[in-house]
Each structure stands twice: as C-alpha cells, then as structure tokens.
C-alpha cells in the first residue's frame, strides 16, 4: 500500500500553523481512501473475465455550437432531413477536420469558463450566459476519434456517460445513436453495430444547455466521466447485481441477486458464482447457483444466499467494506464478471428514540451540498471529492444530503470508504415514466452503498404539498412503492417545507421537515408513530473573515446572527434537534457555499453565503461551532481576527465556540472574565479594541486544557503555499489542492490580505482552477491569477501522466511588489493508471 504523509511544508521555508491543514485523522482518512483506490485499480477484473471498462476521458476536442443558427452549429438543425438517413453526419466520421477545435480532457464544465453577465434571469444559476437568450454559449460539441481492434468483433461494446448537462445527442461513425435529456442520471448506448473493427472510429456528442433542471448552478457539458465498456455477448446487466445483508445474531445473511443477458446467436446454459472478499482480499464466503437456460436475446435472474459469520460492520467511525465478485459462467468458463462493493450494517428510524446505526443511537449531523467547487465548477476531479468530504468529516459531520439530484458515483464511493452517511435524492418528484426512470436509475446504481441510509423522492414541491395535495399523495405513493420494490431495506423520505399533514407526506416512511421549527413538536404529538428528522435546516448566512454586515459590499458578518426569513441560526436549529430524543437529527443548508442562488444579495454576488465553509472549503467561524458540538475532541475557537486598525476604543463582539466547561478571555495578558460555556451555545464578550494579542483559555474540571489566540499582524510580507497531500499520482487525473496565504514579517497569516496573486506551474502538471471563496469575486476561475480574499486563495493543480516534480510558483505581479513569492514542489509519483481507451493522448 502506498504511503501518504502529512508533509507538504515546502512553502517559502516557513512552518505551517496547525489550523492551515486538516487534522491528522482527516489526513489519515484521505490517505487511506486514496491508497485503497490505487490498490483497487491495480487488482482487477480483467483477470477474472473478458469484461473491460475503459476510461474514455482523454483526448477529446471541443467547440461551441449555436442553438439558433445552423450555420454556427455544424449545419445541424436546418429543419430538413436532420435525421432522415443513417450514416449521413460527416462531422461524426473519422477524418473530419477538427484541427481548429479546442483539445481538452473530461470531465469538463464550460459554464465555469464563461464570463459573468448581469442578467437577473440568470441569478439562480450564478449569472452565467446559458439558455435560449444566449445561443452562442449554450451548445457545445465534443468529438473524439479512437481505434477498435479486430479482436473485439464478437463483443458487445457500449459507451457510458456518468452524467452530462443537459440534452445530449450522440453520434458514432456518422450515425445518430440516441439522446439523453437529463443532467444528472447516467446513460449508455450499445454501439456495437456501428463500429469499424480493426479500424478508426469517431464519437461526437452535442450537448445543449438551453433548458435547465434546477434553480442553482448546474454547469454545462460532459462534467462526469465517460467509459467504453466491452463485454461478452453473455453478460451481467447494469445495476442488477445486489447484496442485501440481514443480521441474525452474530451472523449476516447475504441475499444475492443478479440478471444475465444473452446477446449471442444461440441459447445457452449458464450459472452464476458469488465470491465475497473482505477488505484484505480474503475470501470469506462463496456460493454458486444452479444453471439456467437463457434464450437468445433473453435474460435470466439468479438468486442465492450466503452466510457471513462475525462481519465487520460499516459505520462512520469504521467504514468496513466487503466486495462481491459476481461471475456468470458456461461450461466452466467465466463469460462476464463484475465487482460490487457493499457494507454490512443495520439502520433504522424510531419514532420515539430517533435514528439507530448498528443498534446504537446516533444523531444525524448532516449537511446539504450541491456538486460544484471553486475553480472547476461541476467538473469535480475524483480527488477533490475526497478533499471536500474530508473537510466535512473534520467538522464532525456524519451525513450528507445530495441536493437536489442523483450524485456522481465518486461522491458516493468516497462516502462509503470514508464513513459518511447519505440521504440520496432524485432530481424530479414525479411518477411519470421519466420521473420513475430517474428514480430507478439512482436506486439501482447505489443500493449496494452502505453509506446511504435514506432515499429522498424530492425537495420542496409546494404545489404537491398544498394546492395539488391529492395528486401529490398519488405521485409520492407510486414513487415510494417503486423505491420499496427496488430496495426494501431502506426507508423513503422527502424534503418538505410545510407541516407534512397532507400531499406527498402521506406515503413517506420518515418525515422530513425543511426549516419551520414550529411544526415538528406538534406533528410528533399528533403522529407519535412517524419518525422525524430535519431534512433541511439553518440557511444561516455569513461571509468568511468578515465581522460587520455591509450591504454596500454585499457581505454579512461571520457571527451566527444572520438568517433569511425562513431560516435558523446554527445554534437554534441544532439546539432544537439535539435536545429531542425522538428527532433523528438533520441536515444544515449548506456545508459548502455554492454558485448561484446568491443570498442575501443579488448582483454582483454570484454565489450563496449559506455555507459553513466557503466555495474553496475554507472554514467560516461557524465551522467550529459544529466541530465543538458534533465532534469528540476538545474544541476552543475565538473570533474575530484582531486586525482592526482605525477602530481603537470601539467595542468588538468576541465569541468563543467550545465544548469545554468554561472559557476565559484575555487581551494583552489582562483577563476580561471567565464564563461558563452554555450547552450547545457559545461564550461572548464585548471588547474595546486595542492592538495586540486576544487569547482564550478553555477549562475542563477546573483545569486549563486548551488555548487559542488572535494577534494583530503586520502588513503582508510574503506568500505561503501548502498542499493537501505530500505527493500525487502521475495518472492524468489526480489533483493537489493548494492553499495560498499571505504572511507578515513574523510569519503570521494576515487575515485581511487581499493582494492579487499570479501562478505559474511547471513540470508534469497543470493549473486547472483557482478560487478564493469571495461570493462577489468576478475573476476567472480558469485564469492564472486570483486575489486573496481575507487572507486566503486556492489553486488546483492536476498531474499529467509522466512522473516528476510539479513546481508551483506564486507571486504578486507588477513592478515593486512588496510580498516575497512562494514556491512549492509536489512530487508526481509513478502509478498504474486506470485502464483507458487505447491511443488516448492527454490534452495540452
């Protein structure tokens, strides 16, 4: 197993403060996940069966189309014979001249690359020019040529998209293949009949973002992975293999099932074998089914049971995983196989006692999150998913809600491996064929994931909760029934912003309240047998590093006092759910700030200010409130910073978040008093400002156990760079998340620094995004410059496919710059990359 250290201190020769990095436990979790991923990629399925699943992300070409003018859209959409004949699309044939198209790799979000446009109809999507009124930037074409060997002639070959936003038309070798019109659900097409075996092939995807799904930033383009899958004509069907565990004393009974399809030329007799592996790769159970006859172009369902004595249970603290290797065979020959990761655990919601995991009571300490990040938009690299989850784990969170759509597979995988429970939510609350297809795709894809404790069929469907309550009740009943058919092991809920007394709520297994703390108590009294949790709470507002609300600057203070009319402060909502035994806990809106829905201000704000951390993942002060009351370790956090030149003598509110018994505040060595820390609250003083040292002492059982301090710093004198990991993999995918800070001459971080920083990356890597968490910043996420915001900025560097030393340099541009530059070296180590389509070259 590769080792990942906590090093990463190659930053201008200055030592890092402990607060600038994740804790040791978070680092350990991140390193373990990355190591497990690498080992999994090195062991695998190609040795078990002729199945191949090849990454299809590299070597694409891209150009904008046009949603109004066929002349600017490769001639497509002229209204005459667009789909009249098969094989007529020249742009999708090998040899077409795409030399003027842009070279890039996937995942790709072109929306994050666009400028901000002051158009209030674009507000909820972050002021990006997408939609019918912006035809020049609402359609994108992706093109890729590739080879298929002659040896694949008798195999079934499919192209699989994990997600693209939004309407996709797919072409292969001049032929129209099919379409998808959902931005979050995976889709695939069997392209076997259209390929040139032993020759050159071409695939083209036209992606149209004219229509949107949600009311938040959704990105644009092929923003998730693409795969090329090759199987035997006799193969296992996608999403049909499942493992359901039931605990009977100290033994888990595993209910196993899968479906095989025969696309061969004749009927065949086949059986299925299951082999259960523990985390170390040891076989702990195995079973084989009787053979069944499968007709030509027919399917067969295979079921079996296995016993697993003394299983290692999955939990947030110890996320143990097992692997089921499922293989279909004929006459002793394995024809197809796949791996299914699963965990053994019990989870239940109790109407009187809350939520239980593995028989133990546990409060859900959750956050809601959208799927975008600074610098990259919706095209989040896999390692960045791990980084984001580690930030939330560090806060003490044990659950996430996928607001408001089917999540990317890598987010679910990270939750499984790192120990984060999940409320998994579908995009559309509807029992229409489209709505049920989305729901079914989500459940089949993720029903083996132990992190998922709850399915959600929708969010805040006001009409279905009220004026269309009868229709809502029928729609929800159909969706819940379908959930139970596909997965009888998990309860179903929805995020309801009302009193839950009619409409969609009638069919739900668990009642979710969005905000409205006036409703749960009365509902529990009237319906004591129905479990309750907070499906969406808080919406508390804050700007990182700001301590005065200023509408002229579109900022709100970081004190926990700001909220919209429907929301609650962090202390209010958590005090409510934490003190009621029957309440299962809840999900705060939101963990991360996100693009779009700028609240409480509009333009020039381009992102929300709901987050407990900003769009980069830099903690706001409320992060430490949750860390104090959600975590197990002692916490002491004093704020604000102590750089208020010009405000001498003014009273400054000083807060302390702590889970200790008492806190004492000192200014320049003089005690300003000692206070008991209220349970689930905070301690507070008003302090007349004078420069110097503000220090908090935390006491437990009368003994001082922690200190925290804020010092008045000098002017910024140097930059400092630090990375989230000591080294990254030279696989063309891995990323390092770089923290950029300004320090004074004594090496102290300057919390008010806002200098513009330029970046240069040399060696086998590239800069793929920058950010700073400023909700009002209009600087490019894809440029080589970014301003610090209240002392911090972020750069995301991606490794190439060659090992070596990636050198990141940061400087304040311009003659006479007053800040010393910084330099950071990130080793990119040799690694075995994931199997990928042969002949792909990484885009420059």
Short mmCIF file of N, CA, C and O in Angstrom, two decimals, residues 635-716:
data_model
loop_
_atom_site.label_atom_id
_atom_site.label_comp_id
_atom_site.label_asym_id
_atom_site.label_seq_id
_atom_site.Cartn_x
_atom_site.Cartn_y
_atom_site.Cartn_z
N UNK A 635 -12.59 21.38 21.82
CA UNK A 635 -12.51 22.45 20.83
C UNK A 635 -12.53 23.79 21.55
O UNK A 635 -13.29 23.99 22.51
N UNK A 636 -11.69 24.71 21.07
CA UNK A 636 -11.70 26.09 21.55
C UNK A 636 -11.37 26.98 20.36
O UNK A 636 -10.32 26.84 19.75
N UNK A 637 -12.28 27.86 20.01
CA UNK A 637 -12.09 28.74 18.86
C UNK A 637 -12.58 30.13 19.21
O UNK A 637 -13.75 30.31 19.56
N UNK A 638 -11.69 31.11 19.15
CA UNK A 638 -12.03 32.50 19.44
C UNK A 638 -12.03 33.30 18.15
O UNK A 638 -11.19 33.09 17.27
N UNK A 639 -12.97 34.19 18.02
CA UNK A 639 -13.02 35.08 16.86
C UNK A 639 -13.71 36.38 17.25
O UNK A 639 -14.41 36.41 18.28
N UNK A 640 -13.44 37.47 16.53
CA UNK A 640 -12.86 37.57 15.18
C UNK A 640 -11.33 37.61 15.20
O UNK A 640 -10.71 37.39 16.24
N UNK A 641 -10.74 37.91 14.01
CA UNK A 641 -9.31 38.21 13.97
C UNK A 641 -9.08 39.49 14.77
O UNK A 641 -10.04 40.10 15.28
N UNK A 642 -7.88 39.92 14.90
CA UNK A 642 -7.63 41.11 15.72
C UNK A 642 -6.84 42.17 14.95
O UNK A 642 -5.88 42.75 15.44
N UNK A 643 -7.29 42.42 13.72
CA UNK A 643 -6.72 43.45 12.85
C UNK A 643 -7.79 44.49 12.54
O UNK A 643 -8.47 44.41 11.52
N UNK A 644 -7.97 45.45 13.46
CA UNK A 644 -9.00 46.47 13.28
C UNK A 644 -8.39 47.86 13.42
O UNK A 644 -8.88 48.70 14.18
N UNK A 645 -7.33 48.10 12.69
CA UNK A 645 -6.68 49.42 12.74
C UNK A 645 -7.69 50.50 12.39
O UNK A 645 -8.48 50.37 11.46
N UNK A 646 -7.65 51.62 13.17
CA UNK A 646 -8.60 52.72 12.97
C UNK A 646 -9.85 52.60 13.80
O UNK A 646 -10.67 53.51 13.82
N UNK A 647 -10.03 51.47 14.50
CA UNK A 647 -11.21 51.28 15.33
C UNK A 647 -10.84 51.18 16.82
O UNK A 647 -11.56 50.62 17.62
N UNK A 648 -9.71 51.75 17.18
CA UNK A 648 -9.26 51.71 18.56
C UNK A 648 -10.32 52.30 19.49
O UNK A 648 -10.88 53.36 19.21
N UNK A 649 -10.58 51.60 20.57
CA UNK A 649 -11.57 52.04 21.55
C UNK A 649 -12.98 51.60 21.25
O UNK A 649 -13.85 51.67 22.13
N UNK A 650 -13.24 51.13 20.05
CA UNK A 650 -14.58 50.65 19.71
C UNK A 650 -14.81 49.27 20.31
O UNK A 650 -13.88 48.46 20.42
N UNK A 651 -16.08 49.00 20.67
CA UNK A 651 -16.40 47.68 21.18
C UNK A 651 -16.52 46.68 20.03
O UNK A 651 -17.23 46.93 19.05
N UNK A 652 -15.83 45.57 20.18
CA UNK A 652 -15.85 44.50 19.19
C UNK A 652 -16.46 43.27 19.84
O UNK A 652 -15.99 42.83 20.91
N UNK A 653 -17.50 42.68 19.28
CA UNK A 653 -18.02 41.42 19.83
C UNK A 653 -16.98 40.32 19.66
O UNK A 653 -16.43 40.13 18.57
N UNK A 654 -16.71 39.61 20.72
CA UNK A 654 -15.78 38.48 20.68
C UNK A 654 -16.54 37.24 21.13
O UNK A 654 -17.15 37.23 22.21
N UNK A 655 -16.51 36.22 20.29
CA UNK A 655 -17.20 34.96 20.58
C UNK A 655 -16.19 33.84 20.75
O UNK A 655 -15.10 33.87 20.15
N UNK A 656 -16.58 32.87 21.55
CA UNK A 656 -15.80 31.66 21.71
C UNK A 656 -16.72 30.46 21.51
O UNK A 656 -17.76 30.36 22.18
N UNK A 657 -16.33 29.59 20.57
CA UNK A 657 -17.00 28.31 20.42
C UNK A 657 -16.17 27.25 21.14
O UNK A 657 -14.96 27.13 20.90
N UNK A 658 -16.80 26.50 22.01
CA UNK A 658 -16.08 25.48 22.75
C UNK A 658 -17.06 24.47 23.33
O UNK A 658 -18.21 24.80 23.61
N UNK A 659 -16.58 23.25 23.48
CA UNK A 659 -17.34 22.22 24.20
C UNK A 659 -16.74 21.96 25.58
O UNK A 659 -17.06 20.96 26.23
N UNK A 660 -15.88 22.87 26.03
CA UNK A 660 -15.32 22.78 27.37
C UNK A 660 -16.27 23.41 28.38
O UNK A 660 -17.27 24.03 28.00
N UNK A 661 -15.95 23.29 29.65
CA UNK A 661 -16.85 23.80 30.69
C UNK A 661 -16.87 25.32 30.74
O UNK A 661 -17.94 25.93 30.86
N UNK A 662 -15.68 25.91 30.67
CA UNK A 662 -15.56 27.36 30.84
C UNK A 662 -14.54 27.92 29.85
O UNK A 662 -13.65 27.21 29.38
N UNK A 663 -14.68 29.21 29.57
CA UNK A 663 -13.73 29.91 28.72
C UNK A 663 -13.38 31.25 29.37
O UNK A 663 -14.26 31.93 29.93
N UNK A 664 -12.11 31.58 29.30
CA UNK A 664 -11.63 32.87 29.81
C UNK A 664 -11.03 33.64 28.65
O UNK A 664 -10.34 33.07 27.80
N UNK A 665 -11.28 34.95 28.61
CA UNK A 665 -10.75 35.79 27.54
C UNK A 665 -9.74 36.76 28.12
O UNK A 665 -9.97 37.38 29.17
N UNK A 666 -8.61 36.90 27.42
CA UNK A 666 -7.56 37.83 27.84
C UNK A 666 -7.18 38.72 26.67
O UNK A 666 -7.11 38.26 25.52
N UNK A 667 -6.94 39.99 26.97
CA UNK A 667 -6.44 40.93 25.97
C UNK A 667 -5.11 41.48 26.48
O UNK A 667 -5.06 42.09 27.55
N UNK A 668 -4.07 41.21 25.72
CA UNK A 668 -2.72 41.64 26.09
C UNK A 668 -2.37 41.23 27.52
O UNK A 668 -1.81 41.99 28.31
N UNK A 669 -2.75 40.00 27.84
CA UNK A 669 -2.41 39.42 29.12
C UNK A 669 -3.35 39.72 30.25
O UNK A 669 -3.24 39.13 31.33
N UNK A 670 -4.31 40.63 30.04
CA UNK A 670 -5.25 41.00 31.10
C UNK A 670 -6.56 40.24 30.93
O UNK A 670 -7.17 40.25 29.85
N UNK A 671 -7.01 39.57 32.00
CA UNK A 671 -8.24 38.80 31.93
C UNK A 671 -9.45 39.71 31.81
O UNK A 671 -9.58 40.71 32.53
N UNK A 672 -10.34 39.34 30.89
CA UNK A 672 -11.60 40.06 30.71
C UNK A 672 -12.77 39.25 31.26
O UNK A 672 -13.92 39.60 31.03
N UNK A 673 -12.45 38.20 32.00
CA UNK A 673 -13.51 37.43 32.64
C UNK A 673 -13.57 35.99 32.15
O UNK A 673 -13.10 35.65 31.07
N UNK A 674 -14.15 35.18 33.01
CA UNK A 674 -14.29 33.75 32.75
C UNK A 674 -15.78 33.41 32.76
O UNK A 674 -16.52 33.86 33.64
N UNK A 675 -16.22 32.66 31.75
CA UNK A 675 -17.64 32.34 31.61
C UNK A 675 -17.84 30.84 31.45
O UNK A 675 -17.00 30.14 30.90
N UNK A 676 -18.99 30.38 31.95
CA UNK A 676 -19.41 29.03 31.64
C UNK A 676 -19.88 29.01 30.18
O UNK A 676 -20.55 29.94 29.73
N UNK A 677 -19.53 27.97 29.47
CA UNK A 677 -19.96 27.84 28.08
C UNK A 677 -21.32 27.16 28.08
O UNK A 677 -21.45 26.01 28.52
N UNK A 678 -22.36 27.83 27.60
CA UNK A 678 -23.70 27.22 27.59
C UNK A 678 -23.71 25.96 26.73
O UNK A 678 -23.07 25.91 25.67
N UNK A 679 -24.44 24.95 27.17
CA UNK A 679 -24.55 23.73 26.38
C UNK A 679 -25.18 24.05 25.02
O UNK A 679 -26.23 24.71 24.93
N UNK A 680 -24.52 23.65 23.96
CA UNK A 680 -24.94 23.89 22.56
C UNK A 680 -24.94 25.37 22.21
O UNK A 680 -25.56 25.77 21.22
N UNK A 681 -24.23 26.18 23.00
CA UNK A 681 -24.16 27.61 22.73
C UNK A 681 -22.74 28.10 22.57
O UNK A 681 -21.85 27.36 22.14
N UNK A 682 -22.52 29.36 22.97
CA UNK A 682 -21.20 29.95 22.87
C UNK A 682 -21.01 30.97 23.99
O UNK A 682 -22.00 31.43 24.60
N UNK A 683 -19.79 31.33 24.25
CA UNK A 683 -19.49 32.40 25.20
C UNK A 683 -19.22 33.69 24.42
O UNK A 683 -18.75 33.64 23.28
N UNK A 684 -19.52 34.84 25.04
CA UNK A 684 -19.44 36.10 24.29
C UNK A 684 -19.02 37.25 25.21
O UNK A 684 -19.44 37.34 26.35
N UNK A 685 -18.17 38.11 24.68
CA UNK A 685 -17.74 39.33 25.37
C UNK A 685 -17.84 40.50 24.39
O UNK A 685 -17.88 40.31 23.18
N UNK A 686 -17.86 41.70 24.94
CA UNK A 686 -17.66 42.92 24.16
C UNK A 686 -16.34 43.52 24.61
O UNK A 686 -16.16 43.81 25.79
N UNK A 687 -15.45 43.72 23.67
CA UNK A 687 -14.08 44.12 24.00
C UNK A 687 -13.73 45.39 23.25
O UNK A 687 -13.90 45.46 22.02
N UNK A 688 -13.24 46.39 23.99
CA UNK A 688 -12.77 47.62 23.33
C UNK A 688 -11.44 47.32 22.64
O UNK A 688 -10.51 46.84 23.25
N UNK A 689 -11.41 47.64 21.38
CA UNK A 689 -10.27 47.23 20.58
C UNK A 689 -9.00 47.99 20.93
O UNK A 689 -9.00 49.21 21.04
N UNK A 690 -7.95 47.23 21.12
CA UNK A 690 -6.60 47.74 21.12
C UNK A 690 -5.71 46.66 20.52
O UNK A 690 -5.94 45.46 20.72
N UNK A 691 -4.74 47.08 19.73
CA UNK A 691 -3.89 46.12 19.04
C UNK A 691 -3.14 45.25 20.04
O UNK A 691 -2.88 45.65 21.17
N UNK A 692 -2.82 44.04 19.62
CA UNK A 692 -2.08 43.15 20.48
C UNK A 692 -2.51 41.71 20.34
O UNK A 692 -2.71 41.22 19.22
N UNK A 693 -2.68 41.03 21.48
CA UNK A 693 -2.99 39.60 21.49
C UNK A 693 -4.31 39.36 22.21
O UNK A 693 -4.47 39.74 23.38
N UNK A 694 -5.25 38.77 21.50
CA UNK A 694 -6.52 38.32 22.07
C UNK A 694 -6.40 36.82 22.27
O UNK A 694 -6.12 36.08 21.32
N UNK A 695 -6.60 36.37 23.50
CA UNK A 695 -6.36 34.96 23.79
C UNK A 695 -7.51 34.38 24.60
O UNK A 695 -8.06 35.03 25.49
N UNK A 696 -7.88 33.14 24.27
CA UNK A 696 -8.92 32.42 25.01
C UNK A 696 -8.28 31.21 25.69
O UNK A 696 -7.43 30.53 25.10
N UNK A 697 -8.71 30.97 26.92
CA UNK A 697 -8.30 29.78 27.67
C UNK A 697 -9.54 28.93 27.90
O UNK A 697 -10.59 29.44 28.30
N UNK A 698 -9.42 27.63 27.65
CA UNK A 698 -10.54 26.73 27.86
C UNK A 698 -10.29 25.80 29.03
O UNK A 698 -9.18 25.25 29.17
N UNK A 699 -11.30 25.60 29.89
CA UNK A 699 -11.16 24.83 31.11
C UNK A 699 -12.13 23.66 31.14
O UNK A 699 -13.29 23.78 30.73
N UNK A 700 -11.64 22.54 31.64
CA UNK A 700 -12.48 21.39 31.92
C UNK A 700 -12.14 20.88 33.32
O UNK A 700 -10.97 20.67 33.63
N UNK A 701 -13.18 20.74 34.13
CA UNK A 701 -12.99 20.32 35.53
C UNK A 701 -12.00 21.22 36.24
O UNK A 701 -11.18 20.77 37.05
N UNK A 702 -12.08 22.51 35.91
CA UNK A 702 -11.24 23.49 36.58
C UNK A 702 -9.83 23.60 36.06
O UNK A 702 -9.07 24.47 36.51
N UNK A 703 -9.43 22.75 35.12
CA UNK A 703 -8.06 22.78 34.59
C UNK A 703 -8.05 23.32 33.16
O UNK A 703 -8.90 22.97 32.35
N UNK A 704 -7.07 24.19 32.89
CA UNK A 704 -6.95 24.73 31.55
C UNK A 704 -6.41 23.65 30.62
O UNK A 704 -5.36 23.06 30.88
N UNK A 705 -7.15 23.37 29.54
CA UNK A 705 -6.75 22.28 28.63
C UNK A 705 -6.46 22.77 27.22
O UNK A 705 -5.80 22.07 26.45
N UNK A 706 -6.96 23.96 26.84
CA UNK A 706 -6.71 24.48 25.50
C UNK A 706 -6.55 25.99 25.55
O UNK A 706 -7.13 26.67 26.41
N UNK A 707 -5.78 26.52 24.59
CA UNK A 707 -5.71 27.96 24.38
C UNK A 707 -5.86 28.23 22.89
O UNK A 707 -5.55 27.39 22.05
N UNK A 708 -6.35 29.40 22.56
CA UNK A 708 -6.46 29.85 21.18
C UNK A 708 -6.23 31.35 21.17
O UNK A 708 -6.67 32.05 22.10
N UNK A 709 -5.56 31.87 20.18
CA UNK A 709 -5.23 33.29 20.19
C UNK A 709 -5.32 33.91 18.81
O UNK A 709 -5.18 33.25 17.79
N UNK A 710 -5.59 35.21 18.81
CA UNK A 710 -5.58 36.04 17.60
C UNK A 710 -4.64 37.22 17.87
O UNK A 710 -4.77 37.89 18.89
N UNK A 711 -3.74 37.45 16.94
CA UNK A 711 -2.76 38.52 17.11
C UNK A 711 -2.96 39.58 16.04
O UNK A 711 -3.30 39.27 14.89
N UNK A 712 -2.73 40.81 16.42
CA UNK A 712 -2.70 41.89 15.44
C UNK A 712 -1.43 41.71 14.63
O UNK A 712 -0.32 41.72 15.18
N UNK A 713 -1.57 41.51 13.35
CA UNK A 713 -0.40 41.25 12.50
C UNK A 713 0.10 42.52 11.86
O UNK A 713 -0.58 43.57 11.84
N UNK A 714 1.29 42.42 11.28
CA UNK A 714 1.80 43.48 10.44
C UNK A 714 1.27 43.34 9.03
O UNK A 714 0.41 42.49 8.75
N UNK A 715 1.78 44.17 8.14
CA UNK A 715 1.37 44.11 6.74
C UNK A 715 1.87 42.82 6.11
O UNK A 715 2.87 42.23 6.56
N UNK A 716 1.18 42.39 5.07
CA UNK A 716 1.60 41.18 4.37
C UNK A 716 2.99 41.38 3.77
O UNK A 716 3.27 42.41 3.14
#
